[in-house]
Amino acid sequence: MVQTPTYPLNAWYPAAWGHEVGRALTARTICDTDMVLYRRTDGAVAALEDACWHRLLPLSMGRLEGDQVVCGYHGLVFDAGGRCTHMPAQETINPSACVRAYPAVEKHRLIWVWPGDPAKADPARVPDFHWNDNDEWVGEGGTFYSLKCDYRLVADNLMDLTHETYVHAGSIGDEAITRVPFEVTHTDRTVTVTRWMEGIHPPPFWARMLGRPGTVDRWQIIRFEAPCVIAGDVGVAMAGTGARRGDRSRGVNGHFLAALAPETATTCHYFWNFVRNFRKDDAELTRALNLGHVNDGKGVYDQDYVVLEAQQRAIDRRARQPFYDLNIDAGALWARRLIERMIAAEHGGSPRLAAE
Ligand code: FES
Ligand SMILES: [Fe+2]
């Protein structure tokens, strides 16, 4: 039985926060591809196949010497391009002795790697994640490494926020989300879900952020960039002060950010942040907002985590049972369609690759 791939290989995926990769060897699996990451002496990040050419010991178990990796078993040495430069007890080096080197770039505080065809890796195509390191926005962020679900379930979760009403009651959840219609638009690379809730009572979290009583206009404008990035422009402004027409001066605005990397078909790495453009110097608020999202099981994203892993377990036990779709799934369905198109393009354009 050949499974249809769940992810394209020709794409930039987040592999680590920039600050996590230094002069130590970091093992990471992206798209079922084992990589070892490290920072070269010039500061650039290298990503090599994490299996020695000789006997496949993970290179991440070896050590760094300058810009080269020394295998921890018999001492073969590989340069940052993956070429073997030293073999023990022999003068000549077998010219085929090499490991794969993966394109890697550092952008928006993250390390992005390209597990597919290196000739197609264009650094200009790293997804837009500028909110993560732009002066206008402040946030801390974190990662769920090896979250036990298909990365597309996380995308589903973030593209449809009606789940807030049920999963996040008491913080950002609000009945209004389930009542108000929304709009979905797309291009060949992006999907945008827009929802405006006007003249509503703000849910507790946003009431606290706004810091004044009264009704609000609340927005959620969620942008997916295929195959792996979601940025949600969210906020509230005092009702009737023109936020919908572009004047947000009487409101508060944040972005929830998600950069996803499939680890395997059923596990993923989820790099998240919540950034804001108000009270930017308030470090305590930055800390509190981070803990509001992930805090030892008590944060908003912890609540999602529980749902997502439970959902994957149920899917695993019912491999052939299809999903049924509602109107609220329109954004997520478009996101999945764009991913499928990328996968199909890698396999000669056929949308269904093989019998499941
Ligand atoms: S397995 Fe790496 S040198 Fe032998
Ligand atoms: Fe959620």
Coordinates of N, CA, C and O in Angstrom, one line a residue, residues 148-239:
K148 N 2.3 15.3 18.4 CA 1.9 14.0 17.8 C 0.6 14.1 16.9 O -0.4 13.6 17.2
C149 N 0.7 15.0 15.9 CA -0.4 15.0 14.9 C 0.2 15.5 13.6 O 1.2 16.1 13.5
D150 N -0.5 15.2 12.5 CA -0.3 15.6 11.2 C -0.3 17.2 11.2 O -1.2 17.8 11.8
Y151 N 0.7 17.8 10.6 CA 0.8 19.3 10.6 C -0.5 19.9 10.0 O -0.8 21.0 10.4
R152 N -1.2 19.2 9.2 CA -2.4 19.8 8.6 C -3.5 19.9 9.6 O -4.4 20.8 9.4
L153 N -3.5 19.1 10.6 CA -4.5 19.3 11.7 C -4.3 20.6 12.4 O -5.2 21.3 12.9
V154 N -3.0 21.0 12.6 CA -2.7 22.3 13.2 C -3.2 23.4 12.3 O -3.9 24.4 12.7
A155 N -3.0 23.3 11.0 CA -3.5 24.3 10.0 C -5.0 24.4 10.1 O -5.6 25.5 10.1
D156 N -5.7 23.2 10.1 CA -7.1 23.2 10.2 C -7.6 24.0 11.4 O -8.5 24.8 11.4
N157 N -6.9 23.7 12.5 CA -7.3 24.3 13.8 C -7.2 25.9 13.8 O -8.0 26.6 14.2
L158 N -6.1 26.4 13.1 CA -5.9 27.8 13.1 C -6.7 28.5 12.0 O -6.9 29.7 12.1
M159 N -7.1 27.8 11.0 CA -7.8 28.4 9.9 C -9.3 28.5 10.3 O -10.1 29.2 9.6
D160 N -9.7 27.9 11.3 CA -11.1 28.0 11.7 C -11.2 28.2 13.2 O -11.0 27.3 14.0
L161 N -11.5 29.5 13.5 CA -11.5 29.8 15.0 C -12.8 29.6 15.7 O -12.9 30.0 16.8
T162 N -13.8 29.0 15.0 CA -15.0 28.7 15.8 C -14.6 27.8 16.9 O -15.4 27.8 17.9
H163 N -13.5 27.1 16.8 CA -13.2 26.2 17.9 C -12.9 26.9 19.2 O -12.9 26.4 20.3
E164 N -12.6 28.2 19.1 CA -12.3 29.0 20.3 C -13.5 29.0 21.3 O -13.3 28.9 22.5
T165 N -14.7 28.9 20.7 CA -15.8 29.0 21.6 C -15.9 27.8 22.5 O -16.4 27.8 23.6
Y166 N -15.4 26.6 22.0 CA -15.5 25.4 22.7 C -14.3 25.0 23.4 O -14.3 24.5 24.5
V167 N -13.1 25.2 22.7 CA -11.9 24.8 23.3 C -11.3 25.8 24.3 O -10.6 25.5 25.2
H168 N -11.6 27.1 24.0 CA -11.0 28.2 24.7 C -12.1 29.0 25.4 O -11.9 30.2 25.5
A169 N -13.1 28.4 25.9 CA -14.1 29.2 26.6 C -13.5 29.8 27.8 O -12.6 29.2 28.5
G170 N -13.9 31.0 28.1 CA -13.3 31.7 29.3 C -12.1 32.5 29.1 O -11.6 33.3 29.9
S171 N -11.6 32.5 27.8 CA -10.4 33.4 27.5 C -10.6 34.1 26.2 O -11.0 35.3 26.3
I172 N -10.5 33.4 25.1 CA -10.7 34.1 23.8 C -12.0 33.6 23.1 O -12.4 34.1 22.1
G173 N -12.6 32.6 23.7 CA -13.8 32.0 23.1 C -15.0 33.0 23.3 O -15.1 33.7 24.3
D174 N -15.9 32.9 22.3 CA -17.0 33.9 22.3 C -18.1 33.3 21.4 O -17.8 32.9 20.3
E175 N -19.3 33.3 21.9 CA -20.4 32.8 21.0 C -20.5 33.6 19.7 O -20.9 33.0 18.7
A176 N -20.1 34.8 19.7 CA -20.2 35.6 18.5 C -19.5 35.0 17.3 O -19.9 35.1 16.2
I177 N -18.4 34.3 17.6 CA -17.6 33.7 16.5 C -18.5 32.7 15.7 O -18.3 32.6 14.5
T178 N -19.3 32.0 16.4 CA -20.1 31.0 15.8 C -21.3 31.6 15.0 O -21.9 30.9 14.2
R179 N -21.7 32.8 15.3 CA -22.8 33.4 14.7 C -22.5 34.2 13.4 O -23.3 34.3 12.6
V180 N -21.3 34.7 13.4 CA -21.0 35.7 12.4 C -20.4 35.1 11.1 O -19.6 34.2 11.2
P181 N -20.9 35.5 10.0 CA -20.4 34.9 8.7 C -18.9 35.3 8.5 O -18.5 36.3 9.1
F182 N -18.2 34.6 7.6 CA -16.8 35.0 7.3 C -16.6 34.8 5.8 O -17.4 34.2 5.1
E183 N -15.5 35.3 5.4 CA -15.2 35.3 4.0 C -13.9 34.6 3.8 O -12.9 34.8 4.5
V184 N -13.8 33.8 2.7 CA -12.6 33.1 2.4 C -12.1 33.5 1.0 O -12.9 33.5 0.0
T185 N -10.9 34.0 0.9 CA -10.3 34.3 -0.5 C -9.0 33.5 -0.6 O -8.4 33.1 0.4
H186 N -8.6 33.4 -1.8 CA -7.3 32.6 -2.0 C -6.6 33.1 -3.2 O -7.2 33.6 -4.2
T187 N -5.2 32.9 -3.2 CA -4.4 33.0 -4.4 C -3.8 31.6 -4.7 O -4.2 30.7 -4.0
D188 N -2.8 31.5 -5.5 CA -2.3 30.2 -5.7 C -1.3 29.8 -4.6 O -0.9 28.6 -4.5
R189 N -1.0 30.7 -3.7 CA -0.1 30.4 -2.6 C -0.7 30.7 -1.2 O -0.2 30.2 -0.2
T190 N -1.8 31.5 -1.2 CA -2.3 31.9 0.1 C -3.8 31.7 0.2 O -4.5 31.7 -0.8
V191 N -4.3 31.6 1.5 CA -5.7 31.6 1.7 C -5.9 32.6 2.9 O -5.2 32.6 3.8
T192 N -7.0 33.4 2.7 CA -7.3 34.3 3.8 C -8.7 34.2 4.3 O -9.7 34.1 3.5
V193 N -8.9 34.0 5.6 CA -10.2 33.9 6.2 C -10.4 35.2 7.0 O -9.6 35.6 7.9
T194 N -11.5 35.9 6.7 CA -11.8 37.2 7.3 C -13.1 37.2 8.1 O -14.1 36.8 7.5
R195 N -13.1 37.5 9.3 CA -14.3 37.6 10.1 C -14.4 38.8 10.9 O -13.4 39.1 11.6
W196 N -15.4 39.6 10.8 CA -15.6 40.8 11.6 C -16.8 40.6 12.5 O -17.9 40.2 12.1
M197 N -16.7 40.8 13.8 CA -17.8 40.7 14.8 C -18.0 42.1 15.3 O -17.1 42.6 16.1
E198 N -19.0 42.8 14.9 CA -19.1 44.2 15.3 C -20.2 44.4 16.4 O -21.2 43.8 16.4
G199 N -19.8 45.3 17.2 CA -20.7 45.7 18.3 C -21.0 44.6 19.3 O -22.1 44.5 19.9
I200 N -19.9 43.8 19.6 CA -20.1 42.7 20.5 C -19.4 43.0 21.9 O -18.6 44.0 22.0
H201 N -19.8 42.3 22.9 CA -19.0 42.4 24.2 C -17.8 41.6 24.0 O -17.8 40.4 23.6
P202 N -16.6 42.1 24.3 CA -15.4 41.4 24.1 C -15.2 40.2 25.0 O -15.7 40.3 26.2
P203 N -14.6 39.1 24.6 CA -14.3 38.0 25.5 C -13.3 38.5 26.5 O -12.6 39.5 26.3
P204 N -13.1 37.8 27.6 CA -12.3 38.3 28.8 C -10.9 38.7 28.4 O -10.4 39.8 28.8
F205 N -10.2 37.9 27.6 CA -8.9 38.3 27.2 C -8.8 39.7 26.5 O -8.0 40.5 26.9
W206 N -9.6 39.9 25.5 CA -9.6 41.1 24.8 C -10.1 42.3 25.6 O -9.6 43.4 25.5
A207 N -11.0 42.0 26.5 CA -11.5 43.1 27.4 C -10.3 43.6 28.3 O -10.1 44.8 28.5
R208 N -9.5 42.7 28.8 CA -8.4 43.0 29.6 C -7.3 43.8 28.7 O -6.8 44.8 29.2
M209 N -7.1 43.4 27.5 CA -6.1 44.1 26.7 C -6.5 45.5 26.3 O -5.7 46.4 26.3
L210 N -7.8 45.6 26.1 CA -8.3 47.0 25.7 C -8.3 47.9 26.9 O -8.1 49.1 26.8
G211 N -8.7 47.3 28.0 CA -8.6 48.1 29.3 C -9.7 49.1 29.5 O -9.5 50.1 30.3
R212 N -10.7 49.1 28.7 CA -11.9 50.0 28.9 C -13.2 49.3 28.6 O -13.2 48.4 27.8
P213 N -14.2 49.7 29.3 CA -15.5 49.0 29.2 C -16.2 49.3 27.8 O -15.7 50.3 27.1
G214 N -17.2 48.6 27.5 CA -18.0 48.9 26.3 C -17.9 47.9 25.3 O -17.1 46.9 25.4
T215 N -18.7 48.0 24.3 CA -18.7 47.0 23.2 C -17.6 47.3 22.2 O -17.0 48.4 22.2
V216 N -17.3 46.3 21.4 CA -16.1 46.4 20.5 C -16.5 45.8 19.1 O -17.4 45.1 19.0
D217 N -15.6 46.2 18.2 CA -15.6 45.5 16.9 C -14.4 44.6 17.0 O -13.3 45.1 17.3
R218 N -14.6 43.4 16.7 CA -13.5 42.4 16.8 C -13.2 41.8 15.4 O -14.1 41.5 14.7
W219 N -11.9 41.6 15.1 CA -11.6 41.0 13.8 C -10.6 39.8 14.0 O -9.9 39.8 14.9
Q220 N -10.7 39.0 13.0 CA -9.8 37.8 12.9 C -9.6 37.7 11.4 O -10.5 37.3 10.6
I221 N -8.4 38.0 11.0 CA -8.0 37.9 9.5 C -6.8 37.0 9.4 O -5.7 37.3 9.8
I222 N -7.1 35.8 9.0 CA -6.1 34.7 9.1 C -5.6 34.4 7.7 O -6.3 34.1 6.8
R223 N -4.2 34.4 7.6 CA -3.6 34.2 6.4 C -2.8 33.0 6.4 O -1.9 32.8 7.3
F224 N -3.0 32.1 5.5 CA -2.2 30.8 5.3 C -1.3 31.0 4.1 O -1.8 31.4 3.1
E225 N 0.0 30.7 4.3 CA 0.8 30.6 3.1 C 1.3 29.2 3.0 O 2.0 28.6 3.9
A226 N 1.0 28.6 1.8 CA 1.4 27.2 1.6 C 2.9 27.0 1.6 O 3.6 27.8 1.1
P227 N 3.3 25.8 2.2 CA 2.4 24.8 2.8 C 2.4 24.9 4.3 O 1.7 24.1 4.9
C228 N 3.0 25.9 5.0 CA 3.2 25.7 6.4 C 3.2 26.9 7.3 O 3.6 26.8 8.5
V229 N 2.7 28.0 6.9 CA 2.7 29.2 7.7 C 1.3 29.8 7.9 O 0.6 30.0 6.9
I230 N 1.0 30.2 9.1 CA -0.3 30.8 9.3 C 0.0 32.1 10.2 O 0.7 32.0 11.2
A231 N -0.6 33.2 9.8 CA -0.5 34.4 10.6 C -1.9 35.0 10.7 O -2.5 35.3 9.7
G232 N -2.3 35.1 12.0 CA -3.7 35.6 12.2 C -3.6 37.0 12.8 O -3.1 37.2 13.9
D233 N -4.2 37.9 12.1 CA -4.3 39.3 12.5 C -5.6 39.4 13.3 O -6.7 39.2 12.8
V234 N -5.4 39.6 14.6 CA -6.5 39.6 15.5 C -6.6 40.8 16.5 O -5.5 41.3 16.8
G235 N -7.7 41.2 16.8 CA -7.8 42.3 17.8 C -9.2 42.9 17.9 O -10.2 42.3 17.4
V236 N -9.3 43.9 18.8 CA -10.6 44.5 19.0 C -10.3 46.1 19.1 O -9.3 46.5 19.4
A237 N -11.4 46.8 18.7 CA -11.3 48.3 18.8 C -12.7 48.7 19.4 O -13.7 47.9 19.2
M238 N -12.7 49.8 20.0 CA -14.0 50.3 20.5 C -15.0 50.3 19.4 O -14.7 50.8 18.3
A239 N -16.2 49.9 19.7 CA -17.2 49.7 18.6 C -17.5 51.0 17.9 O -17.5 52.1 18.5

